[in-house]
Short mmCIF file of C-alpha atoms in Angstrom, two decimals:
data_model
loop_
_atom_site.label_atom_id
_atom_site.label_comp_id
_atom_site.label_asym_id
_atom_site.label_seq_id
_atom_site.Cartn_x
_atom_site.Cartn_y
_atom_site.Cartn_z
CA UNK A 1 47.51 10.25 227.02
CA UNK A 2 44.22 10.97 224.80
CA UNK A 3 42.63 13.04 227.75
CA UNK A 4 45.89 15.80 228.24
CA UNK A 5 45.43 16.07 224.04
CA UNK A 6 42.04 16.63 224.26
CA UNK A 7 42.92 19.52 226.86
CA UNK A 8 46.04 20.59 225.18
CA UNK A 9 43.60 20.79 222.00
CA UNK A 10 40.68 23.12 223.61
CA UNK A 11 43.27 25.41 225.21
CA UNK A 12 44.78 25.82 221.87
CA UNK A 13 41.32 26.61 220.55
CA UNK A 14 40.86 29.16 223.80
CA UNK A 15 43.82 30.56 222.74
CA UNK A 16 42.63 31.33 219.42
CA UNK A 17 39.47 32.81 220.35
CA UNK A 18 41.23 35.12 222.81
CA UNK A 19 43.57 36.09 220.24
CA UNK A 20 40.80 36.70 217.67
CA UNK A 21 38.84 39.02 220.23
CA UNK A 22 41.74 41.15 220.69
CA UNK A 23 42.09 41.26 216.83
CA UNK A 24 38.52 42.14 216.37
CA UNK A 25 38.70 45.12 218.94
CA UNK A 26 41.65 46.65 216.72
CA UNK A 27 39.69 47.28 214.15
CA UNK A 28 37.47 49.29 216.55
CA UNK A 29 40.30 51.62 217.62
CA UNK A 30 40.21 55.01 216.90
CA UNK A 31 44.00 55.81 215.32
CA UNK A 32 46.57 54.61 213.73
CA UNK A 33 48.63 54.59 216.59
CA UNK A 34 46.26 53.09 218.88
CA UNK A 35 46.38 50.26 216.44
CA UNK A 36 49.66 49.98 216.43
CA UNK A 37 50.04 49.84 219.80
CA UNK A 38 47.61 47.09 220.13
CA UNK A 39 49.24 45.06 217.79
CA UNK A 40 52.44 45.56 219.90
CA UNK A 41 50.09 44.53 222.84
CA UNK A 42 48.82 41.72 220.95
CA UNK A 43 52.41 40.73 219.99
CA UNK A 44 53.69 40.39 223.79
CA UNK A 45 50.53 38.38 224.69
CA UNK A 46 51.10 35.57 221.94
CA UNK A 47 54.94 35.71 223.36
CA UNK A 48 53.86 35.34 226.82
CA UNK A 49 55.49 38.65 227.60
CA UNK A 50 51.91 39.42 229.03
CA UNK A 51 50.72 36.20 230.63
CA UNK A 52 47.80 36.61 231.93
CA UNK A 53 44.96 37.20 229.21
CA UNK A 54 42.65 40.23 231.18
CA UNK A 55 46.11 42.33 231.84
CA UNK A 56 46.01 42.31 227.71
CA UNK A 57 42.39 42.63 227.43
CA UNK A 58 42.26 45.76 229.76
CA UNK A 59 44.85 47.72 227.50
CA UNK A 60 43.23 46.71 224.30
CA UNK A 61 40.21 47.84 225.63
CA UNK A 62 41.55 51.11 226.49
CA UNK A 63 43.41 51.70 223.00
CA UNK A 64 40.27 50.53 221.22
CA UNK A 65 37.52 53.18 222.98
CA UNK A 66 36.25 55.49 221.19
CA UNK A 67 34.44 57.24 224.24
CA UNK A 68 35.56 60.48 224.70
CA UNK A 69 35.89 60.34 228.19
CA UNK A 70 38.10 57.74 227.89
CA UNK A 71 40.44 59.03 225.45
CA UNK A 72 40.56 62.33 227.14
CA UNK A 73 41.84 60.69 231.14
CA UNK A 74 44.71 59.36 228.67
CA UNK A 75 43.94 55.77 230.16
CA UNK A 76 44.77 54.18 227.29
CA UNK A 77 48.54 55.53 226.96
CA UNK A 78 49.29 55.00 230.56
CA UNK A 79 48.33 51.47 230.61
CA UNK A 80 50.23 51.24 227.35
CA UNK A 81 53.10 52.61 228.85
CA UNK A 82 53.02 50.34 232.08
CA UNK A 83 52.85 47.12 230.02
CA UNK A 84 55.54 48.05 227.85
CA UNK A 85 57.87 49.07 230.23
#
């Protein structure tokens, strides 16, 4: 029916923008391998390895600080670890 494409449509667009946030906060990261590893993060969202968006979100958050504090508690490779294993 026209009303499940018009939903089928804006998730699609949802989608995008999620996927575009987590791309934008890549950039931000502060190494190489932090990048990496978001991309890797990134990767196992779009194959629904990682369903639910936030669970993503938090990690690429982590990997993408540049707060000292942060990088320091090693948050950001824990988390890392627990997705990917």
């Amino acid at each position: 029916s026209i009303e499940m494409n018009s939903y089928q449509k804006r998730k699609e667009k949802q989608s995008q923008e999620k996927l575009t946030t987590l791309k934008n906060m890549m950039a931000k990261a502060p190494t190489a391998i932090n990048k990496t590893n978001i991309n890797t993060i990134i990767d196992l969202y779009q194959n629904k390895y990682i369903p639910n968006y936030k669970t993503a979100l938090n990690v690429v958050e982590a990997l993408a600080s540049n707060n000292k504090h942060v990088i320091k508690s090693k948050k950001p490779q824990r988390l890392f670890k627990e997705i990917k294993n």
